[in-house]
Amino acid sequence: MEELKVALLGAGTVGSQVVRLLEENAEDFAVRAGAKLKIIGIAVRDTSKPRDPAIARSLLTDDAESIIDQADIVIELMGGIEPARTYILRAMAGGASVVTGNKALLAEYGPEIYDAAAAADVDLYYEAAVGGAVPIVYGLRESLAGDNVLSVLGVLNGTTNYILDEMTHNGLSYAEALRNAQELGYAEADPTADVDGFDAAAKCAILASLAFHTRINLEDVHTHGIRDITPEQIAAAKREGYVVKLVASAKRRPHGIELYVGPSLVPQGHPLSTVHGAYNAVVIDSEASDRLMFYGPGAGGSPTASAVLSDVVAAANKKVYGGHAPRELIYGELPVLSAAESRSRFQLRMAVPDVVGVLAAITSVFAHHGVSISAVAQESVLPENKGHNRAILTVTTHEASQRALEDTIAQLREGIPVAASEGQEDPGTLPVEISSFIRVEEA
Amino acid sequence: MEELKVALLGAGTVGSQVVRLLEENAEDFAVRAGAKLKIIGIAVRDTSKPRDPAIARSLLTDDAESIIDQADIVIELMGGIEPARTYILRAMAGGASVVTGNKALLAEYGPEIYDAAAAADVDLYYEAAVGGAVPIVYGLRESLAGDNVLSVLGVLNGTTNYILDEMTHNGLSYAEALRNAQELGYAEADPTADVDGFDAAAKCAILASLAFHTRINLEDVHTHGIRDITPEQIAAAKREGYVVKLVASAKRRPHGIELYVGPSLVPQGHPLSTVHGAYNAVVIDSEASDRLMFYGPGAGGSPTASAVLSDVVAAANKKVYGGHAPRELIYGELPVLSAAESRSRFQLRMAVPDVVGVLAAITSVFAHHGVSISAVAQESVLPENKGHNRAILTVTTHEASQRALEDTIAQLREGIPVAASEGQEDPGTLPVEISSFIRVEEA
């Protein structure tokens, strides 16, 4: 039986599980891959650092290039842009197929790397870059090759999902939930990449490129994090039958592709509403298939290693039997819509003076900007020490462009003129305090 | 650009959607497949029968063999064993790759057909044979190639799922729900294949072969239908936090593979509990990936056509660029356990005379057969006109073998001797009437 040389770059949580599984199931892998898979070296920056017991010290090297140059298949699990990018391009130029889990790299340099793979006639696989063990790259790249994708909606970041879960189920504040996540190792000391939505945005860019066969970069994704989410918002959402999730959304609209990552109200019956903790899920609506969902652990050493190894088997198969991975992916030219053009339902919460006519005045501002209202709820009336009582309004809109919504908000913030009702003094221009606005997903 | 000749066998609901989608998206398909896909003919039994407008009359032929012999790719959507089997083998022998949605054929002759594909060095794809648009064949055949599957649990039959949904949500009897399903076209005039579990069993055999790399035939699957399910059972399940689903289950046990299809109590938090109507879902537990779920429409012309076309694209890719579909699948030699050896939790409902000591007598019968009890509930006491009052007991067991459970039931049905309590006459041997028993899935 043929033997394929595998070089591993990186020996962290995922890398050590890749080594363990490859060794424990060596015979199975040989049958499935059509060749023995031999790890010829594991490149790390510091060979003296303590490692997982699965990692044989004799395989460690700080000379990545020498193992890359000998390899048939290079598994890149270092993360970050450099030197990962240089190593991957070097591997491809030398004729090795590449398996990577590097979402940051693909979100930024994806098209360059896809082109390099095609030019070198080698394969590139990256199932582990999005959704851990969830086979969503596969799903979009191959299972939906017979269909046209209309939208991709995902819960793709376990850290924020854990934080929002804690806020929802245990009533914690954002700061408390983040601290818990950090103590449990679910969030990093600097949580920016997760809580500001950049991790989810990178995954969104990768999935959208696949779904719409179009070059999409990280900066095309309008991104908003969860730092502003308050327990009050979560409680109000719950009362109305929603849960707050950090949703990554990529939709085909009549005039282009709409991309955003941000907190959204997800209806409790929606498949994404039941995705908890470190689990990820992706819901794909397409022309012919209606709705598919892929669900599973979105992170973790061994689930992610399983995704890496399915790619290794596919890459090995091609090395042994010929053919190549789907390559003709980025052939579309759909424009990416600006954030302002993107459309959604929205929910706004605002405090207004509780006077006769205020509701008519507010709804007329929405109407003026073409934003149609689907529901208004007056949640409570707070006594104030000066002037009028104040009401908390929750306004849910039908689908509107973000621009129209932002214009509406700007005008509301300037204050609204209310006509005096009979026998009352002219209330003049009343202040409107908008405490939050958030997207609302359709059921 | 190269052109590949496609022969379609069958022009029913799925076939006509395949033709429509291939024509409407011809350019996309050409790019994705790497070749123009040209339908050279559509074989039907009766060319004069009225057809969906997507089917051009000029393509219809009753001479299947002549289009098979010219084709690069044959799509078989006739269903049934013959002549589908003969046509598929003929296509392969002639060098065509085959895409089929024929679960009955694969469940019965799968290994023969897999071998024929390998011998002829052509590809066989059958995503549409299980779960409609749900890419579960792909998932098991490729996404989990880097992992070891522990269990596959699926809701795979839309007809029974619709009937059980109607019984659960609208309180209908089985007969009423079946009649509704027949009126809506969800169930056939002869509903045997669906309601007796044979359709799900065929799918279960196909998935288990893929999951465990072992030859599994339809008759290996211990199958039980839903005809006996009563509204009382459904209502009792609901009260206890379960829903009744027709579950297809394939599990790797220490000594072999355990397969069954039958009604089961699924806990309300379980991902399968939320699968409604014609949707299908498959939950896969594996060593490294933990738990994955695939969910989507399990039937219907256009979703199933989408699955067929993803296979056509994959087959075309291989024709153009070389390589072949994963083929080294059936290399395992795990034995299939008999139904008696299969293990599960069970729930039994029984009517017993309500006398002192009856519970001790009953639980000792379970203990005698090594069946451990996890819960006993006494649901209600019915007054009787003669002798003792009767109690309805619901006994839920821990995991036990089906043989042990059947032995327990047999002994209970013989009646149980109860010792007289002080000051009472000897109750003698009391009758136990077992009204139902059903499997219980773990959360």
Short mmCIF file of C-alpha atoms in Angstrom, two decimals, chain A residues 21 25 28-29 31-32 133-135 138 142-148 213 279 287-297 302-303 306 309-310 313 317 321-324 328 331, chain B residues 21 25 28-29 31-32 133-135 138 142-148 213 279 287-297 302-303 306 309-310 313 317 321-324 328 331:
data_model
loop_
_atom_site.label_atom_id
_atom_site.label_comp_id
_atom_site.label_asym_id
_atom_site.label_seq_id
_atom_site.Cartn_x
_atom_site.Cartn_y
_atom_site.Cartn_z
CA LEU A 21 -6.76 9.90 16.23
CA ASN A 25 -7.19 4.48 14.00
CA ASP A 28 -9.12 2.45 9.37
CA PHE A 29 -7.53 5.56 7.94
CA VAL A 31 -8.40 1.78 4.16
CA ARG A 32 -10.45 4.95 3.86
CA ALA A 133 -17.03 19.40 13.46
CA VAL A 134 -20.11 20.70 11.64
CA PRO A 135 -19.61 19.73 7.98
CA TYR A 138 -18.77 20.28 2.69
CA GLU A 142 -20.67 19.76 -2.47
CA SER A 143 -24.08 18.86 -1.09
CA LEU A 144 -25.68 22.01 -2.45
CA ALA A 145 -23.85 21.89 -5.77
CA GLY A 146 -27.17 20.95 -7.34
CA ASP A 147 -29.06 23.88 -5.89
CA ASN A 148 -29.06 27.67 -5.51
CA HIS A 213 -19.70 31.70 -5.62
CA TYR A 279 -22.66 24.12 19.75
CA GLU A 287 -34.31 27.22 -4.04
CA ALA A 288 -34.84 23.51 -4.38
CA SER A 289 -34.03 22.03 -0.97
CA ASP A 290 -36.17 24.37 1.11
CA ARG A 291 -34.34 24.41 4.45
CA LEU A 292 -31.40 22.33 5.62
CA MET A 293 -29.76 22.53 9.02
CA PHE A 294 -26.31 21.33 10.06
CA TYR A 295 -25.64 21.17 13.79
CA GLY A 296 -22.78 20.03 16.01
CA PRO A 297 -19.90 21.01 18.30
CA SER A 302 -11.34 16.30 19.13
CA PRO A 303 -14.42 17.48 17.17
CA SER A 306 -12.43 14.96 13.21
CA LEU A 309 -9.14 14.26 9.34
CA SER A 310 -12.15 13.98 7.03
CA VAL A 313 -8.89 11.43 3.92
CA ASN A 317 -8.00 9.87 -1.85
CA TYR A 321 -6.90 7.93 -7.23
CA GLY A 322 -6.64 11.25 -9.07
CA GLY A 323 -9.22 14.00 -9.48
CA HIS A 324 -9.37 17.10 -7.37
CA GLU A 328 -14.73 26.18 -9.79
CA TYR A 331 -17.35 32.35 -10.65
CA LEU B 21 -33.56 22.51 -12.41
CA ASN B 25 -29.63 26.53 -14.10
CA ASP B 28 -24.32 27.20 -13.20
CA PHE B 29 -24.31 23.45 -13.57
CA VAL B 31 -19.38 25.60 -14.30
CA ARG B 32 -19.82 23.43 -11.22
CA ALA B 133 -32.46 16.69 0.56
CA VAL B 134 -30.70 15.92 3.85
CA PRO B 135 -27.07 15.22 2.90
CA TYR B 138 -22.49 12.48 2.15
CA GLU B 142 -17.22 11.66 3.56
CA SER B 143 -17.64 14.08 6.45
CA LEU B 144 -17.18 11.38 9.05
CA ALA B 145 -14.35 9.64 7.20
CA GLY B 146 -12.03 10.98 9.89
CA ASP B 147 -14.05 9.64 12.79
CA ASN B 148 -15.66 6.48 14.18
CA HIS B 213 -18.45 -0.16 6.99
CA TYR B 279 -38.94 16.82 7.72
CA GLU B 287 -16.00 9.16 18.95
CA ALA B 288 -14.35 12.45 18.06
CA SER B 289 -17.16 14.73 16.86
CA ASP B 290 -19.50 14.17 19.77
CA ARG B 291 -22.92 14.76 18.19
CA LEU B 292 -23.80 16.01 14.73
CA MET B 293 -27.29 16.58 13.38
CA PHE B 294 -28.43 16.84 9.77
CA TYR B 295 -31.94 18.15 9.21
CA GLY B 296 -34.09 19.01 6.22
CA PRO B 297 -37.01 18.05 3.98
CA SER B 302 -37.64 19.57 -5.69
CA PRO B 303 -35.69 18.85 -2.46
CA SER B 306 -31.50 18.90 -5.37
CA LEU B 309 -28.24 16.97 -8.80
CA SER B 310 -25.50 17.36 -6.20
CA VAL B 313 -22.31 17.33 -10.26
CA ASN B 317 -16.57 16.24 -11.86
CA TYR B 321 -11.13 15.54 -13.78
CA GLY B 322 -10.57 11.90 -12.84
CA GLY B 323 -10.69 10.24 -9.46
CA HIS B 324 -13.66 8.39 -8.08
CA GLU B 328 -13.57 1.39 0.16
CA TYR B 331 -14.40 -3.39 4.89
#
